[in-house]
PDB file of C-alpha atoms in Angstrom:
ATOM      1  CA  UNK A   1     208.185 211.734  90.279  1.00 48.00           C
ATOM      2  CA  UNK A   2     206.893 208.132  91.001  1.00 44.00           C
ATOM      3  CA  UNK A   3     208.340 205.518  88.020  1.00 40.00           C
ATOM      4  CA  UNK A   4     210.780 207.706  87.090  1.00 42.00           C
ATOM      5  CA  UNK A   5     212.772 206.020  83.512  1.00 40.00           C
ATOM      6  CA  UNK A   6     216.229 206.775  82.949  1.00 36.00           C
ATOM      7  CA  UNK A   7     215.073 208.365  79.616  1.00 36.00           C
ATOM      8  CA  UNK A   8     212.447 210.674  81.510  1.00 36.00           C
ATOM      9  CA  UNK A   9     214.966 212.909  83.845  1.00 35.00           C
ATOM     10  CA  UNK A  10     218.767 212.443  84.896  1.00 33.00           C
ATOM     11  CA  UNK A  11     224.172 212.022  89.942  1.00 34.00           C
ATOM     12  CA  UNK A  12     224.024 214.184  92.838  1.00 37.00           C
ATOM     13  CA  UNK A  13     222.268 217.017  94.776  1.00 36.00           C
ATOM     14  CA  UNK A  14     221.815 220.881  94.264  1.00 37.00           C
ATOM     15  CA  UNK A  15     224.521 222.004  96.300  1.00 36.00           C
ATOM     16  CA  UNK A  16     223.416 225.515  96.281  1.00 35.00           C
ATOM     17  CA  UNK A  17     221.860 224.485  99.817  1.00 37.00           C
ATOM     18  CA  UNK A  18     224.291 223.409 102.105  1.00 40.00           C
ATOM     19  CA  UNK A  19     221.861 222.079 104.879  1.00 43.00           C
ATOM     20  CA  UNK A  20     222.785 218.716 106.118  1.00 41.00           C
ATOM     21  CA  UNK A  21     220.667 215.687 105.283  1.00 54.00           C
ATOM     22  CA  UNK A  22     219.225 216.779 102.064  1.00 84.00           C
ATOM     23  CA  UNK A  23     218.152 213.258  99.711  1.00 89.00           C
ATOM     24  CA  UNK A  24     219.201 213.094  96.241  1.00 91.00           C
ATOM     25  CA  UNK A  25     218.247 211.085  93.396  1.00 92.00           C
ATOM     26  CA  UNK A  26     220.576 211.186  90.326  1.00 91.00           C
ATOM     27  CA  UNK A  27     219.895 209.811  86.703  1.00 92.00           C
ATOM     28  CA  UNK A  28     222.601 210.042  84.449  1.00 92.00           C
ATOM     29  CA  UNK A  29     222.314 209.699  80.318  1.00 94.00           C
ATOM     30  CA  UNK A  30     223.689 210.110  77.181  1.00 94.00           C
ATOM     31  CA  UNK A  31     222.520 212.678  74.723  1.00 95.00           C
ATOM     32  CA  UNK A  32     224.008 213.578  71.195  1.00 93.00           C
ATOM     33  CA  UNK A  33     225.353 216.907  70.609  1.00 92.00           C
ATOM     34  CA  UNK A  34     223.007 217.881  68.209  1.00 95.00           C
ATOM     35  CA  UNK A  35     219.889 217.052  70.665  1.00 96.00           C
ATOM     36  CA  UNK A  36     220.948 219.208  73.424  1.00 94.00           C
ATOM     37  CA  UNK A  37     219.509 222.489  73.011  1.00 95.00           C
ATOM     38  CA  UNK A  38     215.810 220.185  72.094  1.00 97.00           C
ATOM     39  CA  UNK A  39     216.434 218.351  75.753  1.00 96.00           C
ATOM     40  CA  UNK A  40     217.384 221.614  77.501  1.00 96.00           C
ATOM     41  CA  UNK A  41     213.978 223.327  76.205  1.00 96.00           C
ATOM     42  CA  UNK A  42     211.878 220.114  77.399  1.00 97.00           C
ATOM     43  CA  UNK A  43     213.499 220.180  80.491  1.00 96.00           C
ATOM     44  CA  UNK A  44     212.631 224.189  81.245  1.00 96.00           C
ATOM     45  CA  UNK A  45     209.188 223.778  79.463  1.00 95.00           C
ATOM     46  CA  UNK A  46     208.094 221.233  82.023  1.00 95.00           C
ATOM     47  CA  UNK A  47     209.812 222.253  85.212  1.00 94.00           C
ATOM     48  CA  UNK A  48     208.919 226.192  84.955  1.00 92.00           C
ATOM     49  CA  UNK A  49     204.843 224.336  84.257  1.00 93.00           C
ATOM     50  CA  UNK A  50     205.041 221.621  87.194  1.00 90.00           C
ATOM     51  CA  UNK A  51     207.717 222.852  89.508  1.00 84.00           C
ATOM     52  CA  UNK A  52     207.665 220.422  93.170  1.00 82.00           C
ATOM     53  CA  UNK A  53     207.419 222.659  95.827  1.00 82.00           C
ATOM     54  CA  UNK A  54     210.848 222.610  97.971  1.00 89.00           C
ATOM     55  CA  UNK A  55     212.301 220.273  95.908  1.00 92.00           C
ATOM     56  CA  UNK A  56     214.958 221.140  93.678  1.00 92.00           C
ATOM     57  CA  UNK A  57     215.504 219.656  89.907  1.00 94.00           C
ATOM     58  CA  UNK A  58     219.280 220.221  88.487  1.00 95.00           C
ATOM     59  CA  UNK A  59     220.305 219.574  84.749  1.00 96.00           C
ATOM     60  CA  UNK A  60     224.308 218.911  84.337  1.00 97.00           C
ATOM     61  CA  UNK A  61     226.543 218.588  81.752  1.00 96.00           C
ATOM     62  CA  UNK A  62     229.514 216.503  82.117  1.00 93.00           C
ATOM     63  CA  UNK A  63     232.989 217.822  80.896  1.00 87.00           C
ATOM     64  CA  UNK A  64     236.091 216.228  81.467  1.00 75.00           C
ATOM     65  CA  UNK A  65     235.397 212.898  82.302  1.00 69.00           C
ATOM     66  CA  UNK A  66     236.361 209.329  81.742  1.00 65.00           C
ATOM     67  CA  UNK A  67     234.761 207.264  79.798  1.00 68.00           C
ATOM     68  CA  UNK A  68     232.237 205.554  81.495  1.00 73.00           C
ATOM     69  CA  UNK A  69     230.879 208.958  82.735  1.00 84.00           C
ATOM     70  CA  UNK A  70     227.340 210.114  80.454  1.00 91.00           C
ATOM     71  CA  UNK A  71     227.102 213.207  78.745  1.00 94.00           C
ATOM     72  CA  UNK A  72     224.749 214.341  81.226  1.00 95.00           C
ATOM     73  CA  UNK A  73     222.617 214.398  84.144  1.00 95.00           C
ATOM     74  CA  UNK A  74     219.643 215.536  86.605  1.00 94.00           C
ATOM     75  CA  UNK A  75     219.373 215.524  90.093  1.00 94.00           C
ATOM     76  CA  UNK A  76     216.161 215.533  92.788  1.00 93.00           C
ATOM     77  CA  UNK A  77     217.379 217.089  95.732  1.00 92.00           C
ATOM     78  CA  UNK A  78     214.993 218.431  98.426  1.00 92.00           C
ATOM     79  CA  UNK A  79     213.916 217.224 102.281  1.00 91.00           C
ATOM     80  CA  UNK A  80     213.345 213.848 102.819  1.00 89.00           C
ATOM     81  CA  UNK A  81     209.568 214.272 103.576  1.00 89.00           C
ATOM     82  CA  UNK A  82     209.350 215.979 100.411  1.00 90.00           C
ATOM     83  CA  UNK A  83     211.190 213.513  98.000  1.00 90.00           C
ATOM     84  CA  UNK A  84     209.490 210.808  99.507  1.00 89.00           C
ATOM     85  CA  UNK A  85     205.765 212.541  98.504  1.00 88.00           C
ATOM     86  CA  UNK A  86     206.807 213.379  95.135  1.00 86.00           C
ATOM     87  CA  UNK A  87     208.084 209.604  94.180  1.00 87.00           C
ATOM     88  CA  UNK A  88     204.735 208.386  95.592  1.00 89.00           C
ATOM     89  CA  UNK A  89     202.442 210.699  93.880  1.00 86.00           C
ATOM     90  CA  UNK A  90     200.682 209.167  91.100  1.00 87.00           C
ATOM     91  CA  UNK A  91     202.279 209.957  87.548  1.00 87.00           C
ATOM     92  CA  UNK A  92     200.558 212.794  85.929  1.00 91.00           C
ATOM     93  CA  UNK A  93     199.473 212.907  82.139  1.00 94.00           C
ATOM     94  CA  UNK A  94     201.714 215.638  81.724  1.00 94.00           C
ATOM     95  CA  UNK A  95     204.696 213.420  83.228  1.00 92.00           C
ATOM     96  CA  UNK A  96     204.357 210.690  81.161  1.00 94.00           C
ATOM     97  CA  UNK A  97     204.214 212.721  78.050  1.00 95.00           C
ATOM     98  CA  UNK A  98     207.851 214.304  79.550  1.00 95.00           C
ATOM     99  CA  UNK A  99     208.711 210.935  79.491  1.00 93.00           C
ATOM    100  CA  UNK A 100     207.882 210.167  75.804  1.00 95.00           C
ATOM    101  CA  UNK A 101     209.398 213.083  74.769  1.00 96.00           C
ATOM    102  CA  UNK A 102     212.979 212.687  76.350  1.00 95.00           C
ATOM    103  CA  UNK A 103     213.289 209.179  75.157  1.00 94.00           C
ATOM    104  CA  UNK A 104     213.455 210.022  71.659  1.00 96.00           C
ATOM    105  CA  UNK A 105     216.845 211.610  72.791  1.00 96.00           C
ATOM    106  CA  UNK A 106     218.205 210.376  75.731  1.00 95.00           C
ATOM    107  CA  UNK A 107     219.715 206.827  76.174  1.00 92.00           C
ATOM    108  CA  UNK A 108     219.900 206.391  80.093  1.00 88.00           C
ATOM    109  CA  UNK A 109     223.068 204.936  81.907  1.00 88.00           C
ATOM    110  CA  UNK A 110     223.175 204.647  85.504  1.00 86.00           C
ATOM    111  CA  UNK A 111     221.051 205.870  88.733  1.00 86.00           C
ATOM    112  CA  UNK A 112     221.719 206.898  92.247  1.00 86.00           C
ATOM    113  CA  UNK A 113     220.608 208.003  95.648  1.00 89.00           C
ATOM    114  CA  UNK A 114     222.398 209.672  98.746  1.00 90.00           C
ATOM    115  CA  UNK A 115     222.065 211.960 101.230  1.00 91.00           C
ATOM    116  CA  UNK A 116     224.425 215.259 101.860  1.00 91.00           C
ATOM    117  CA  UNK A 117     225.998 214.646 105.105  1.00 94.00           C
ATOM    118  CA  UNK A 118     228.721 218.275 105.723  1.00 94.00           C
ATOM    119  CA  UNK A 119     229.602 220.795 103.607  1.00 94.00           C
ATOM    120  CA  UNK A 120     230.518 224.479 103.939  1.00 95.00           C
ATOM    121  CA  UNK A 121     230.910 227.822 102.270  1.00 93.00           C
ATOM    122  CA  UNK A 122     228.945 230.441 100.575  1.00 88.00           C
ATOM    123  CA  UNK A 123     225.218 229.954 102.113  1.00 84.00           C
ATOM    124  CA  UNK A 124     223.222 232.025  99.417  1.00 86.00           C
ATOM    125  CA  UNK A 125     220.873 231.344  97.277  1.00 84.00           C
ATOM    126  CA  UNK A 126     223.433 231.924  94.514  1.00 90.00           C
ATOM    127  CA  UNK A 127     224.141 229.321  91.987  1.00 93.00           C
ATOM    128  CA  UNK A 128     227.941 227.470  91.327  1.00 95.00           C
ATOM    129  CA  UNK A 129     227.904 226.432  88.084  1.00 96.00           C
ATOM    130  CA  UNK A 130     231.540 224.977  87.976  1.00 97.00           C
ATOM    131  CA  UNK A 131     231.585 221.715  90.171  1.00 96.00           C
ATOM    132  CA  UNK A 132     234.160 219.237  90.509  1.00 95.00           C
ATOM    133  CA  UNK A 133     232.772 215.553  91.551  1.00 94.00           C
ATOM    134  CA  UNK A 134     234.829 212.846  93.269  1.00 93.00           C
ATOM    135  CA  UNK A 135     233.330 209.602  93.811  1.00 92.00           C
ATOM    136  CA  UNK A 136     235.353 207.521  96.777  1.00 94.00           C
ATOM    137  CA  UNK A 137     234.785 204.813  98.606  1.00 95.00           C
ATOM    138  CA  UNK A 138     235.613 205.453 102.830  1.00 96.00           C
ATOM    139  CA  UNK A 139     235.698 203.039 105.243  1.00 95.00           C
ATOM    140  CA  UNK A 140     235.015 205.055 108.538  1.00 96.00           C
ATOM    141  CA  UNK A 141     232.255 207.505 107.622  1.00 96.00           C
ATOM    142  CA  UNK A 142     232.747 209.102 111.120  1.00 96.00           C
ATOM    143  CA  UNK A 143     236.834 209.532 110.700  1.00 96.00           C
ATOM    144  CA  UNK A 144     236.877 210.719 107.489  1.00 96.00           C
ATOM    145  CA  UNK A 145     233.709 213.014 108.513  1.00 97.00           C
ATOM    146  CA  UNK A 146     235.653 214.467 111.876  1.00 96.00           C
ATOM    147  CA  UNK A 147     238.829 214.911 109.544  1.00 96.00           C
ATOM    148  CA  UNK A 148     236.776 216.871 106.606  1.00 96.00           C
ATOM    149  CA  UNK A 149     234.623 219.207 108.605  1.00 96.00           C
ATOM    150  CA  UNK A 150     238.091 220.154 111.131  1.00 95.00           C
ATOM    151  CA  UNK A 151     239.952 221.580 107.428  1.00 96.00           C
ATOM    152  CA  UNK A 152     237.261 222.578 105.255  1.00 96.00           C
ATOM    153  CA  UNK A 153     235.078 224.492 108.100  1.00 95.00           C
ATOM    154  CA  UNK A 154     238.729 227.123 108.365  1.00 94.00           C
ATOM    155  CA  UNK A 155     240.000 226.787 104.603  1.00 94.00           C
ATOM    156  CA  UNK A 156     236.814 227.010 102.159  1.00 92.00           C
ATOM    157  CA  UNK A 157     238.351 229.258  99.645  1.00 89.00           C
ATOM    158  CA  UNK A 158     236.665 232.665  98.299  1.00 90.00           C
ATOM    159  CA  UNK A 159     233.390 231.758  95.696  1.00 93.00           C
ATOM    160  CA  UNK A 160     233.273 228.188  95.996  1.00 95.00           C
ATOM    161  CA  UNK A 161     231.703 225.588  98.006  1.00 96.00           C
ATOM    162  CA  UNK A 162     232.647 222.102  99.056  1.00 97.00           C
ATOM    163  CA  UNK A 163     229.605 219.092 100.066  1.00 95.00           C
ATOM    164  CA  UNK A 164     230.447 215.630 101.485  1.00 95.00           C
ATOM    165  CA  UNK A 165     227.717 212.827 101.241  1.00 94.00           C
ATOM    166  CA  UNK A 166     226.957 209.370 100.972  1.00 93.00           C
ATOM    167  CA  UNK A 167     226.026 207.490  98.121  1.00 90.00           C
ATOM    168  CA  UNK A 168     223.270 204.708  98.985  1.00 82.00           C
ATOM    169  CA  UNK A 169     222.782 203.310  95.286  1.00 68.00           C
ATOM    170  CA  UNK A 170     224.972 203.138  92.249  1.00 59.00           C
ATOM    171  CA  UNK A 171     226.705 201.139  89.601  1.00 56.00           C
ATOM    172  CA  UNK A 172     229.030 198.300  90.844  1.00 63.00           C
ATOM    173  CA  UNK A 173     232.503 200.195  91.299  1.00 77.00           C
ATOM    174  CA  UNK A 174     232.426 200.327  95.253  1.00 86.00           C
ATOM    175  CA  UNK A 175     231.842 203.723  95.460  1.00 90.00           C
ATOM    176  CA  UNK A 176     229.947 204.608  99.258  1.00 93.00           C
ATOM    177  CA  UNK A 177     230.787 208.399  98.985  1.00 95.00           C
ATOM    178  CA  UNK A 178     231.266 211.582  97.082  1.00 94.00           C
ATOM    179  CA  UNK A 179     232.664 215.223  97.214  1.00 96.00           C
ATOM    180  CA  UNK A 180     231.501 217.985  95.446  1.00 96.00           C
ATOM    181  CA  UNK A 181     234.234 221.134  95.442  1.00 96.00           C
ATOM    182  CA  UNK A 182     231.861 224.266  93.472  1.00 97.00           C
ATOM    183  CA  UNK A 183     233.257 227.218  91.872  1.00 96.00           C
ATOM    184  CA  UNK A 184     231.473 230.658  91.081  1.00 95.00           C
ATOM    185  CA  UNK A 185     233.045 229.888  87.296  1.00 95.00           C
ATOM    186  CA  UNK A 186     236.024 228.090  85.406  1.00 96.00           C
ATOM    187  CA  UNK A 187     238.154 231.165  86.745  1.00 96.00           C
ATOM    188  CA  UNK A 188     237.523 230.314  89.950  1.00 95.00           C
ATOM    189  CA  UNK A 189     238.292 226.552  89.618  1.00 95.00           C
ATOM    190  CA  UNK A 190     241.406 227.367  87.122  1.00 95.00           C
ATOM    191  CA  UNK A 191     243.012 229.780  89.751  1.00 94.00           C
ATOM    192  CA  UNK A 192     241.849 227.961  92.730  1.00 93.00           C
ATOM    193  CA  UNK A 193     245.184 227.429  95.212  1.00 90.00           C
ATOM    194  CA  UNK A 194     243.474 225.122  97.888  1.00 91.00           C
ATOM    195  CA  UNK A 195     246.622 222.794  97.628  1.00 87.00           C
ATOM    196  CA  UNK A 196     248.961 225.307  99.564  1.00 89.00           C
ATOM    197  CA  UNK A 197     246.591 225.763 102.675  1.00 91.00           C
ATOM    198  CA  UNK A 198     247.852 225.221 105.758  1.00 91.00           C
ATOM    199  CA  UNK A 199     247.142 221.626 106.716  1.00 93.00           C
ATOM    200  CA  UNK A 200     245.586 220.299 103.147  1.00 93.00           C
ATOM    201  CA  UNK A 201     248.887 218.030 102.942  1.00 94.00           C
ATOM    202  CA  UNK A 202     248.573 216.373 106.304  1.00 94.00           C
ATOM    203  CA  UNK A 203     244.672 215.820 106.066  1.00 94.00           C
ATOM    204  CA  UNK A 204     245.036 214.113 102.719  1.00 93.00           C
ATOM    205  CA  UNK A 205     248.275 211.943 104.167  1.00 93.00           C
ATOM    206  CA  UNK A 206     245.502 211.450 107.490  1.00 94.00           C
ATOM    207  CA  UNK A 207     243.114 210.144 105.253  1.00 95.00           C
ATOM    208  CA  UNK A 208     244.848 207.665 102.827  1.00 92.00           C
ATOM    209  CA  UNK A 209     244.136 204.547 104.413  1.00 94.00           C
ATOM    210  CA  UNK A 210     240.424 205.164 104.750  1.00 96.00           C
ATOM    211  CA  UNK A 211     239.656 206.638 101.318  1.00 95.00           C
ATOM    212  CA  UNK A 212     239.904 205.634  97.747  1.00 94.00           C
ATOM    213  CA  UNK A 213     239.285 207.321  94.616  1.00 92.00           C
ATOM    214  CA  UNK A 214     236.872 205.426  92.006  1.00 89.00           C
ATOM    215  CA  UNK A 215     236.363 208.286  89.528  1.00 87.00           C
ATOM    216  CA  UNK A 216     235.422 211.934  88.781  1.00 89.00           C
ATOM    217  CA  UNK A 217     234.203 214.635  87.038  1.00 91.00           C
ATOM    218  CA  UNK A 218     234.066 218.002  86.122  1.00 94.00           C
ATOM    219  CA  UNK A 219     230.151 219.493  85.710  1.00 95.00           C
ATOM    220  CA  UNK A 220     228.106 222.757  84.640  1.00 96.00           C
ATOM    221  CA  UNK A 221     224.479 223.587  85.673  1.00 96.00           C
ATOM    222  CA  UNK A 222     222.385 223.636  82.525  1.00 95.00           C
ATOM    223  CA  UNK A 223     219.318 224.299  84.442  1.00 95.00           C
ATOM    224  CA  UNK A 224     217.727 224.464  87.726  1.00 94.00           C
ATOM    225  CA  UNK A 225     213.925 224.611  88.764  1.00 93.00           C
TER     226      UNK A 225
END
């Protein structure tokens, strides 16, 4: 994964694993409508040949989202041991060909790393394709932390997940963290009822002076490898 290009691969983890501490990179681009299915197929044609042991590649696609958001996205996500290896490995043949490829249909936009710091819900191995991404910036890491993990630990709602993290690089909007609230599908999200728990309104009113929203987004998993 060392010299990665914006064109080559494309913000935020695999949050099938909940395990604290997992590093993410994120590269975010732009690809036409017509080019998708060609990007998705060069995307599962290389990972399934060169897949990184326990590290985790994740293809997005962006829906409902403002404007400066790209069309899509891929995230590294894996043990920081791990990441680290794979970005200082030499750049294989078959990598830099990946690379040519891609840019003939992806125009990069912005890049990202982070670390998962909480999150809770369904443990398995299954895969949320639904995920709603809020990018915030928090003043007191360890408040807001202390305030997130006392609701969401008792009120995670049936098939979904919820991740909090911090964001160590990314474009010049402020943003130091993000949640990521997954659903089992768009049912799930659609019917989801999380704003009449017990408690939601006073953690949200507890947080307000240490928290502000920057911007979000609503993703699905195209791929993962």
């Amino acid at each position: 994964m060392k010299k990665l290009s914006l064109f080559a691969i494309i913000i935020f983890a695999s949050f099938s694993s909940l395990s604290a501490q997992a590093i993410f990179t994120s590269y975010a681009f732009n690809i036409e409508p017509k080019d998708q299915n060609t990007v998705l197929q060069l995307y599962k044609n290389y990972f399934e040949k060169h897949p990184n042991k326990g590290v985790t590649a994740t293809l997005y696609e962006n829906h409902f989202k403002g404007e400066q958001i790209a069309t899509h996205e891929l995230v590294f996500s894996g043990p920081a041991e791990l990441m680290g290896a794979g970005y200082d490995s030499k750049s294989s043949d078959a990598w830099l060909l990946f690379q040519s490829e891609l840019s003939k249909y992806c125009k990069g936009v912005s890049a990202a790393t982070g670390k998962r710091i909480s999150g809770f819900g369904d443990t398995s191995s299954a895969i949320y394709p639904v995920q709603d991404v809020l990018f915030v910036i928090i003043k007191d890491e360890d408040q807001y932390k202390a305030k997130f993990d006392a609701f969401w630990s008792k009120n995670t709602s049936p098939n979904t997940r919820i991740s909090f993290g911090s964001v160590g690089t990314r474009i010049q909007d402020g943003t130091t963290h993000y949640i990521v609230r997954s659903y089992k599908d768009f049912t799930t999200k659609f019917t989801d009822d999380i704003q009449h728990a017990k408690g939601y309104t006073e953690m949200l009113n507890s947080l307000k002076d240490i928290r502000t929203f920057t911007t979000s987004k609503t993703r699905t998993v195209l791929g993962k490898w």
